[in-house]
Short mmCIF file of C-alpha atoms in Angstrom, two decimals:
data_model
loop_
_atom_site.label_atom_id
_atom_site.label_comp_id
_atom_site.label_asym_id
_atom_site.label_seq_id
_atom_site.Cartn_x
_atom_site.Cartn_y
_atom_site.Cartn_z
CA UNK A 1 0.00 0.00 0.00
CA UNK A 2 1.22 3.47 -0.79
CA UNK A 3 0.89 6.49 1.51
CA UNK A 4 0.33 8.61 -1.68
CA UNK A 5 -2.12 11.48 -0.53
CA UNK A 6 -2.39 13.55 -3.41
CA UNK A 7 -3.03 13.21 -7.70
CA UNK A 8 0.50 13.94 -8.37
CA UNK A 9 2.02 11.84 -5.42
CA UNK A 10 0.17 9.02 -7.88
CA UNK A 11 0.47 10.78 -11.83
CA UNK A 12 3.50 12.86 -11.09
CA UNK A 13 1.58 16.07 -12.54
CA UNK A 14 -1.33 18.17 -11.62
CA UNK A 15 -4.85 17.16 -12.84
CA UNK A 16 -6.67 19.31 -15.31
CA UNK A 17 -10.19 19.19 -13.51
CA UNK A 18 -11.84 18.80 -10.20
CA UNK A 19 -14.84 18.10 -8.85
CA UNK A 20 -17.04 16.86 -5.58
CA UNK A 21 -20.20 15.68 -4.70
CA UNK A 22 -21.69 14.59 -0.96
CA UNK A 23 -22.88 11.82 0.51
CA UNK A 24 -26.65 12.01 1.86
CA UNK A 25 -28.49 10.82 4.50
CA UNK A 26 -32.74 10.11 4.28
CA UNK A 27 -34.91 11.58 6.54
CA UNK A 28 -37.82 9.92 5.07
CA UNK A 29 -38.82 7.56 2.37
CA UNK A 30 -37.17 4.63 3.08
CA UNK A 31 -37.33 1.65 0.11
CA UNK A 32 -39.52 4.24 -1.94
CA UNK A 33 -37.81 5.21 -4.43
CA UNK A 34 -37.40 1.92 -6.90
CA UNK A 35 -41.74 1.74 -6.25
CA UNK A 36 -41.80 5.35 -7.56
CA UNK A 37 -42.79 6.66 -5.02
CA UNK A 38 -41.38 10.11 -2.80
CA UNK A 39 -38.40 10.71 -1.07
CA UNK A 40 -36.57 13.72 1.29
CA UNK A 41 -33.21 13.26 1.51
CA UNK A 42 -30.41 16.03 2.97
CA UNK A 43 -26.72 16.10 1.58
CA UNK A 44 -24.56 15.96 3.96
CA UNK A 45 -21.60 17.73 4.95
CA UNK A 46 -19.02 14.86 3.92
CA UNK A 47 -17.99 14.40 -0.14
CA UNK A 48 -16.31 12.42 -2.18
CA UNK A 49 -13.34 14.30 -3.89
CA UNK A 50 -11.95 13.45 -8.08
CA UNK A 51 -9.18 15.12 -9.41
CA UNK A 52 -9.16 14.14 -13.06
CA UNK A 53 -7.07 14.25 -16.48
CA UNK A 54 -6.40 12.70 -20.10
CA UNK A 55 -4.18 9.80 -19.34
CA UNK A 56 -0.81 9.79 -21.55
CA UNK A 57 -1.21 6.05 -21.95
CA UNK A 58 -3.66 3.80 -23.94
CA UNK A 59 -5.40 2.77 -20.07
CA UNK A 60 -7.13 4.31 -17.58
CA UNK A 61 -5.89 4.51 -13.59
CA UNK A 62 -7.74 4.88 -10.85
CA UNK A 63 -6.22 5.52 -7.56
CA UNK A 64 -8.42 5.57 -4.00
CA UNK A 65 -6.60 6.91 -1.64
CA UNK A 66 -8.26 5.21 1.02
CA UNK A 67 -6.81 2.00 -0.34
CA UNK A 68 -3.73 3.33 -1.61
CA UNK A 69 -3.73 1.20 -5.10
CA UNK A 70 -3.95 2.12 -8.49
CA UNK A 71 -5.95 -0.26 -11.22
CA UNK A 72 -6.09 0.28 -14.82
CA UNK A 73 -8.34 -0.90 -17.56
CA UNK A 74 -8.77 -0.08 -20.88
CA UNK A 75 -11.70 2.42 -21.86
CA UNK A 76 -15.06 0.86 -22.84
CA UNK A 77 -14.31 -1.83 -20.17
CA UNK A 78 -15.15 -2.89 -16.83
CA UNK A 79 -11.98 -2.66 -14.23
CA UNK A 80 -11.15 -5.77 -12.95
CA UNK A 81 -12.80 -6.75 -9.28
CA UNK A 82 -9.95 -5.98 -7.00
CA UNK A 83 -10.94 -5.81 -3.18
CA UNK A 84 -8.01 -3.77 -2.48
CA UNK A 85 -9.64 -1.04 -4.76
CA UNK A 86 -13.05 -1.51 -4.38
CA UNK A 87 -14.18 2.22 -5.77
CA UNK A 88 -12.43 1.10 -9.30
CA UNK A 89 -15.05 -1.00 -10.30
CA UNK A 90 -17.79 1.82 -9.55
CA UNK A 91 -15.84 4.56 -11.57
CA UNK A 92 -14.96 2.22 -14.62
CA UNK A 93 -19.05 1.71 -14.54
CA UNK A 94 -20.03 5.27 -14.75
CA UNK A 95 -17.46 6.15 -17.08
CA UNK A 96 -18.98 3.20 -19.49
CA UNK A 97 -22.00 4.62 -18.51
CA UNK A 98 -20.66 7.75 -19.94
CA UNK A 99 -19.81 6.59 -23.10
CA UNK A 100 -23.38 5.04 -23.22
CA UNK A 101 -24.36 8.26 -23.35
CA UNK A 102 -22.88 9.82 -26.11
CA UNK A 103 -19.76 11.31 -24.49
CA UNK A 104 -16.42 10.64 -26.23
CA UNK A 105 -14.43 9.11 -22.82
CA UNK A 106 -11.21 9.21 -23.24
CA UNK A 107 -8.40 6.95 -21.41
CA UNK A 108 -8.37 9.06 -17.87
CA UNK A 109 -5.95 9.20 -15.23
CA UNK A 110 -8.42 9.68 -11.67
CA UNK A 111 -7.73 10.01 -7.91
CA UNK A 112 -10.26 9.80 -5.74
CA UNK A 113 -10.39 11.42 -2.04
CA UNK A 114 -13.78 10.64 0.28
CA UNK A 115 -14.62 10.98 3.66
CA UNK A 116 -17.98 9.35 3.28
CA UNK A 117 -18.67 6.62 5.81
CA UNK A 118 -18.59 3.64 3.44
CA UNK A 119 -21.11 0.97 4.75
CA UNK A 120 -23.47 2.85 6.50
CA UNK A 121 -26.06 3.69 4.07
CA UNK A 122 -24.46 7.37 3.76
CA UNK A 123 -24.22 6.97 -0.26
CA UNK A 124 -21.08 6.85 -0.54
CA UNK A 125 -21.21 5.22 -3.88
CA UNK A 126 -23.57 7.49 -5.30
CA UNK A 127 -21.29 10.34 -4.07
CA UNK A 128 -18.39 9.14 -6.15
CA UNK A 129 -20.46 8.30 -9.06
CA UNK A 130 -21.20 11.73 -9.33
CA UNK A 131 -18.06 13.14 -8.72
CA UNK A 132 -16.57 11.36 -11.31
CA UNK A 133 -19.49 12.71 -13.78
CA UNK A 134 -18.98 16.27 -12.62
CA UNK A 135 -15.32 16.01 -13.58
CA UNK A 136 -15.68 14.27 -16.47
CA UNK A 137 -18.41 17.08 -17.99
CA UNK A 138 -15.98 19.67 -16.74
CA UNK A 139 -12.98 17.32 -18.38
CA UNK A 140 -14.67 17.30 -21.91
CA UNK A 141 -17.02 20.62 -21.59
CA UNK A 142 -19.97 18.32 -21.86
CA UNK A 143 -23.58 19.63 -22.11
CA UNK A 144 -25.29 17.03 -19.44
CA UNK A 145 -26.87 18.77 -16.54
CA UNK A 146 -27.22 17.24 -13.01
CA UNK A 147 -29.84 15.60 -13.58
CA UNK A 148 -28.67 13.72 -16.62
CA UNK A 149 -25.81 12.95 -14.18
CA UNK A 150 -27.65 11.32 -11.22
CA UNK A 151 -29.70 9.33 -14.18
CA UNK A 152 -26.01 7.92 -15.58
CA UNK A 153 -25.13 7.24 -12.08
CA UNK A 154 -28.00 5.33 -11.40
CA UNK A 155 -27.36 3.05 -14.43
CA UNK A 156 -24.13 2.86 -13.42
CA UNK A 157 -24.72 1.35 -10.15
CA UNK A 158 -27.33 -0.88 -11.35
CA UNK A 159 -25.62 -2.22 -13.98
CA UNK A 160 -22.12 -2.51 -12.95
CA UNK A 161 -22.12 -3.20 -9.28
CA UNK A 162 -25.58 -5.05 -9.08
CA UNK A 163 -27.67 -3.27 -6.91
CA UNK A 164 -31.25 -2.36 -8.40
CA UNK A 165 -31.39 0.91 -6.90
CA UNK A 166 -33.63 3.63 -7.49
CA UNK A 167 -32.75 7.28 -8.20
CA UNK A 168 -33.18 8.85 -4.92
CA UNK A 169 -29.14 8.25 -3.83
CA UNK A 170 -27.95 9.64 -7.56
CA UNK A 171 -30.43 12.79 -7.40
CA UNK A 172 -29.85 13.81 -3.64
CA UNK A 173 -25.86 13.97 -4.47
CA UNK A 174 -26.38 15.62 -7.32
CA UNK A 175 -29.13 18.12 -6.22
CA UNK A 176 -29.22 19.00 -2.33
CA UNK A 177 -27.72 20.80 -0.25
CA UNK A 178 -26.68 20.44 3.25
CA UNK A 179 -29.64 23.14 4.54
CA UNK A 180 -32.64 22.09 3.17
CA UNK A 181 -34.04 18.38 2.59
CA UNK A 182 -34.88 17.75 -1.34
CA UNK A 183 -38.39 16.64 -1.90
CA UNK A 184 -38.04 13.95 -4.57
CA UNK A 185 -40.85 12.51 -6.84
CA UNK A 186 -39.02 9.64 -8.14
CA UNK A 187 -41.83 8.75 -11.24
CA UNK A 188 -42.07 12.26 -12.28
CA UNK A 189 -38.43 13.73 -11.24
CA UNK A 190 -40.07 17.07 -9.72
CA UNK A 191 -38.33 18.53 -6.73
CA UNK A 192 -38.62 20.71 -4.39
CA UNK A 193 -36.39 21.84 -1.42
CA UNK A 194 -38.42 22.15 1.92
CA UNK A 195 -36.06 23.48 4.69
CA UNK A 196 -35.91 21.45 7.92
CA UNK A 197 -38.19 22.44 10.95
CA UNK A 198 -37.88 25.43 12.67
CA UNK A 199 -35.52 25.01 15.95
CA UNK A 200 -34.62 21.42 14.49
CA UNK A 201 -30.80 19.96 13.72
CA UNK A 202 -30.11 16.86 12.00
CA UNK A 203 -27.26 13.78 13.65
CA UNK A 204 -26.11 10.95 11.87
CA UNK A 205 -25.24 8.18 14.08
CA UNK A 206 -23.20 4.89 13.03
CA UNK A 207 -24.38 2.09 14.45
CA UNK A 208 -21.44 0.18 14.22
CA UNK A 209 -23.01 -2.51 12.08
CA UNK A 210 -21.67 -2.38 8.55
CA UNK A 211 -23.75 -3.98 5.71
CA UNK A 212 -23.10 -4.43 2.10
CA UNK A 213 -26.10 -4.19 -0.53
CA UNK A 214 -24.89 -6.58 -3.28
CA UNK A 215 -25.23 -9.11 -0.25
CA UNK A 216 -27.99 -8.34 1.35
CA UNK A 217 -31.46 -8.45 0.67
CA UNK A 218 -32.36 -5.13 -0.91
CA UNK A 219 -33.01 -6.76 -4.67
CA UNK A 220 -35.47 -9.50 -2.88
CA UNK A 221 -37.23 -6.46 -1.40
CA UNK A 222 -37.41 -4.66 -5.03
CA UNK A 223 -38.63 -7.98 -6.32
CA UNK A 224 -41.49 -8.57 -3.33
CA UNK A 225 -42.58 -5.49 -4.00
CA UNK A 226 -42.63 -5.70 -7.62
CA UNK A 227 -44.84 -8.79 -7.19
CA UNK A 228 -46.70 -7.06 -4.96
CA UNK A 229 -47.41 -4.25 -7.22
CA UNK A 230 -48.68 -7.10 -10.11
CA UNK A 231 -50.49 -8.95 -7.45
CA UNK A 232 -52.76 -5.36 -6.60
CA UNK A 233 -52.72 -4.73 -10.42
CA UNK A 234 -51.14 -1.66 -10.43
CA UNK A 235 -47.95 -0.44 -12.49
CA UNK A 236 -45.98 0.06 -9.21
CA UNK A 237 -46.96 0.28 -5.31
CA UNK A 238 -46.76 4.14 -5.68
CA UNK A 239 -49.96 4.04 -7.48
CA UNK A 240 -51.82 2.49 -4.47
CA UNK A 241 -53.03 5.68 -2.35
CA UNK A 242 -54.46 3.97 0.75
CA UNK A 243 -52.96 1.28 3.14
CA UNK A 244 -56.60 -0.02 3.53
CA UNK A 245 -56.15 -1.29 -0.49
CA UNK A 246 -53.21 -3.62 0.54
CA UNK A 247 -55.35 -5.63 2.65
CA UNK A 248 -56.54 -7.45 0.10
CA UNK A 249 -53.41 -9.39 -0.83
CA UNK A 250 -53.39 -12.65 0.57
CA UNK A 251 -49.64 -13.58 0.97
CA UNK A 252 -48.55 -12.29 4.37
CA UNK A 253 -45.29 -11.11 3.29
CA UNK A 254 -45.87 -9.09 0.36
CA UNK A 255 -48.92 -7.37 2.18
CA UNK A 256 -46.73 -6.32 4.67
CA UNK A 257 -43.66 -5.08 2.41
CA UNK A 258 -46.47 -3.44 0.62
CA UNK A 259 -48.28 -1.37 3.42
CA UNK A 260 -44.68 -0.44 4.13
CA UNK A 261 -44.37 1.58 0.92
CA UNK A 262 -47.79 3.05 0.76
CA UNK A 263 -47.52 4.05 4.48
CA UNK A 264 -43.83 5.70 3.84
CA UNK A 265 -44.67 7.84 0.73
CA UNK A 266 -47.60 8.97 3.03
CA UNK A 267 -44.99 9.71 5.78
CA UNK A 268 -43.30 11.99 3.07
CA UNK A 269 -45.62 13.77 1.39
CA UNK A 270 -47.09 14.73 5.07
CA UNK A 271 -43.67 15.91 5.99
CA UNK A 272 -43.20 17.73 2.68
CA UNK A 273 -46.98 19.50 3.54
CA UNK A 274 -45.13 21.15 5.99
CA UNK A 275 -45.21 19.94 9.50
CA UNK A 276 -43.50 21.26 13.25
CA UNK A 277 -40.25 19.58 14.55
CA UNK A 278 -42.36 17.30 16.70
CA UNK A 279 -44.54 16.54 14.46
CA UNK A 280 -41.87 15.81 12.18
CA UNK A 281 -40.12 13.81 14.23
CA UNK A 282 -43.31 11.42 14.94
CA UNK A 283 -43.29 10.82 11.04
CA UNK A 284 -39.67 9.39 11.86
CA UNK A 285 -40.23 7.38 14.79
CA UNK A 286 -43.52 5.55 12.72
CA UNK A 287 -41.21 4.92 9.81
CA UNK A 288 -38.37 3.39 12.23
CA UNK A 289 -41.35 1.12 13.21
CA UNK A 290 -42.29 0.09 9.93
CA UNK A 291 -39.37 -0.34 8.77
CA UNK A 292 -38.18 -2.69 11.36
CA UNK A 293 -41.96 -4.80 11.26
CA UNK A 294 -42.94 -4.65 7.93
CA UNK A 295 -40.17 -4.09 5.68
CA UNK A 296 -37.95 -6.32 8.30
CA UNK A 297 -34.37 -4.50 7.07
CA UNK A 298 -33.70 -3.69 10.38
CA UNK A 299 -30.89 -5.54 13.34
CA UNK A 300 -31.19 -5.61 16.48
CA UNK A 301 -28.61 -2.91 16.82
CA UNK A 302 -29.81 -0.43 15.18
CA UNK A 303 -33.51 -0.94 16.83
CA UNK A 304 -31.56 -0.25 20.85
CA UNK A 305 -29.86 2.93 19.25
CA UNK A 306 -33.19 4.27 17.63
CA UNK A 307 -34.41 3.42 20.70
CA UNK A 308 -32.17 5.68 22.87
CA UNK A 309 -32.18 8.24 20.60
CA UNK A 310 -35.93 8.42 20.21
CA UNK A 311 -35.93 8.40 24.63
CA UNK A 312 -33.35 11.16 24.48
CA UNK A 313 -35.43 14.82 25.46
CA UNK A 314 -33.31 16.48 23.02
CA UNK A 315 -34.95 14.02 19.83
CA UNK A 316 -38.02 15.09 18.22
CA UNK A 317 -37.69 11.69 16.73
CA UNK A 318 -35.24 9.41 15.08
CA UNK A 319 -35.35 6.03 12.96
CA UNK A 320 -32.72 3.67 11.02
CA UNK A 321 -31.61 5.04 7.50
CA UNK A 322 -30.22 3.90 4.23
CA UNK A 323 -31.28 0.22 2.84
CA UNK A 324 -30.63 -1.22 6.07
CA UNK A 325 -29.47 -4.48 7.69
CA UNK A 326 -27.58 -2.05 9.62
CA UNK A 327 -26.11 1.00 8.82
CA UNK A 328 -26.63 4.80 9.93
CA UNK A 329 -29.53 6.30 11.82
CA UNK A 330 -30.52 10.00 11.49
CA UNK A 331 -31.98 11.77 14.24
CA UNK A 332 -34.18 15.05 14.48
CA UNK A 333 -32.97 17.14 17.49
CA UNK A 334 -33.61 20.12 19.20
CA UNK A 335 -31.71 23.11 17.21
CA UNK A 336 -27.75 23.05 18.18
CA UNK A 337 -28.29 19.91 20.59
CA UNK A 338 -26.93 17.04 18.48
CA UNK A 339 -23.74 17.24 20.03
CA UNK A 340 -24.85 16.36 23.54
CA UNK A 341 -27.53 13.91 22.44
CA UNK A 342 -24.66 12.08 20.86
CA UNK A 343 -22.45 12.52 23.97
CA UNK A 344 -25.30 11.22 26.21
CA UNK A 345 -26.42 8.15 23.90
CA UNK A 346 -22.99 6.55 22.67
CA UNK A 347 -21.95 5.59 26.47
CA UNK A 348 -25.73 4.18 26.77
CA UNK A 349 -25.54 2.58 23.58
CA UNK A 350 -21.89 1.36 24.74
CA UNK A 351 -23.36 -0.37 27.95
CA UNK A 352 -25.28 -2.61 25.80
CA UNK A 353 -22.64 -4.16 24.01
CA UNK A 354 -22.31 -1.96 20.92
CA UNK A 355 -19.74 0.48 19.86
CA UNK A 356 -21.44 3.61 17.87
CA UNK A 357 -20.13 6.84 16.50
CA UNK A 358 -21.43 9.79 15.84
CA UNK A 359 -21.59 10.81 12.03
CA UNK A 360 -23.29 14.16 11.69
CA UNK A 361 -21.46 16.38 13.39
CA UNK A 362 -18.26 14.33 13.49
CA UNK A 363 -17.15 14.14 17.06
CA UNK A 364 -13.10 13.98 18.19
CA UNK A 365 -13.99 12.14 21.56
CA UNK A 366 -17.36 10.93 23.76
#
């Protein structure tokens, strides 16, 4: 492993271009987004970093600092699977992607910096997806706006790392911001940013269990609720407006993955209505709940740290976030008191067994 720390510690000359995007965490609309259905997402302060050029070579090279190798691979192809390079595979995607497109992708030299919590449901793949879009339009002075980029993204990561994700991940690191949460109609694309509740903060805790999608069982959920969505007759399960109208379906486990999804896109649109911090924060603490019961991508884990977080006075409310099977968990708090909240829960959480960091505001020491 090197200890190389910047592009030309790796290329031995300054990039041309570069360019960032962040990582995001979900404050509602969990498992919505590949039904159609709505999302609110917030960036978050943590980005992925790409510092990019025309390689002098016939192959591209991608170096990750975090893992301190380079791999190469020859445009219009795939990098090789290399675990000690893991982020290789993603950019090599979205590059072909690219191409796919109608951009002329040259053989690239790219280094790629991140401080997004990989593992935790944070996006940190989406993040460097789009990163490595934004420096690639600024690279070739190509006309494809940020939507078109989350859209190449999301191809990328479906079709090159296997997970049949929806858009939400792509859009909210190409489109929000770190102040206001971006209201997301995943069918229709139309946004809106709705600014957080008044006297409200968000934290990001980790719950020390890391999960992996390509292994767990987010494409069984897509494909219960895709049978779901045939079983009600309906295109997808955004198109079902009631929870009462899931009733009717007979097999126990797609009911329940189904009123899931109808009851969560409720849980949004509510929230996007415009609600108060507490009332906001009940809209969390019901989608923890259905998460964990109905959609069943929650551990054990991350349940006793929702838990304490939703006991702590300072929480309006809190639940589990990203795919799940552990992960993060986002909290609403009382304006300026995430710090403490995080202070008092960790050593709690700690006392059961689990080791947890705060995520959102980064903390040096509990």
């Amino acid at each position: 492993m090197t200890t190389a720390t910047t592009f030309q510690d790796v290329f031995g000359s300054p990039p041309a271009v570069y360019a960032r995007a962040p990582g995001r965490v979900n404050l509602l609309g969990e498992h919505t987004d590949y039904n159609e259905g709505f999302v609110l997402p917030i960036a978050i302060p943590q980005s992925t970093r790409v510092a990019m050029r025309r390689a002098s070579g016939p192959r591209s090279r991608v170096h990750a600092a975090a893992y301190g190798r380079t791999v190469e691979f020859a445009p219009g192809t795939d990098a090789p699977t290399d675990e000690g390079n893991p982020f290789a595979r993603y950019v090599s995607g979205t590059l072909l992607e690219a191409a796919h497109e109608g951009l002329e992708v040259p053989a690239l030299d790219i280094f790629v910096v991140s401080d997004v919590p990989i593992g935790v449901g944070l996006s940190s793949s989406a993040a460097l997806e789009v990163a490595v879009l934004r420096a690639l339009r600024d690279l070739l002075g190509a006309e494809i706006d940020d939507v078109r980029i989350a859209q190449v993204a999301q191809r990328a990561e479906i079709e090159h790392a296997g997970v049949r994700c929806g858009i939400m991940d792509q859009m909210a690191s190409s489109l929000a911001d770190t102040r206001s949460a971006l209201f997301l109609d995943t069918r229709t694309l139309r946004r809106q940013l709705i600014p957080l509740p008044e006297g409200s903060s968000v934290l990001v805790m980790d719950s020390g269990v890391a999960r992996s999608l390509a292994t767990s069982g987010y494409n069984q959920r897509r494909a219960e609720c895709e049978a779901a969505a045939a079983a009600l007759g309906v295109p997808a399960l955004r198109d079902v407006d009631y929870v009462s109208a899931v009733e009717q379906l007979t097999d126990d486990t797609l009911r329940r993955r189904a009123r899931h999804v109808v009851s969560e896109n409720q849980r949004v649109l509510s929230a996007a209505a415009g609600v108060d911090a507490i009332g906001f924060g009940q809209l969390m603490n019901a989608s923890h709940a259905s998460l964990r019961d109905d959609y069943e991508v929650s551990v054990p884990a991350v349940d006793r740290l929702v838990e304490l977080l939703q006991q702590h006075p300072g929480v309006f409310g809190a639940r589990m976030t990203g795919a799940g099977w552990g992960g993060a968990c986002v909290a609403l708090c009382r304006y300026g008191e995430q710090e403490k909240v995080a202070r008092d829960v960790l050593p709690a959480y700690a006392d059961l067994g689990e080791t947890g960091r705060a995520l959102v505001p980064e903390l040096d020491q509990v």
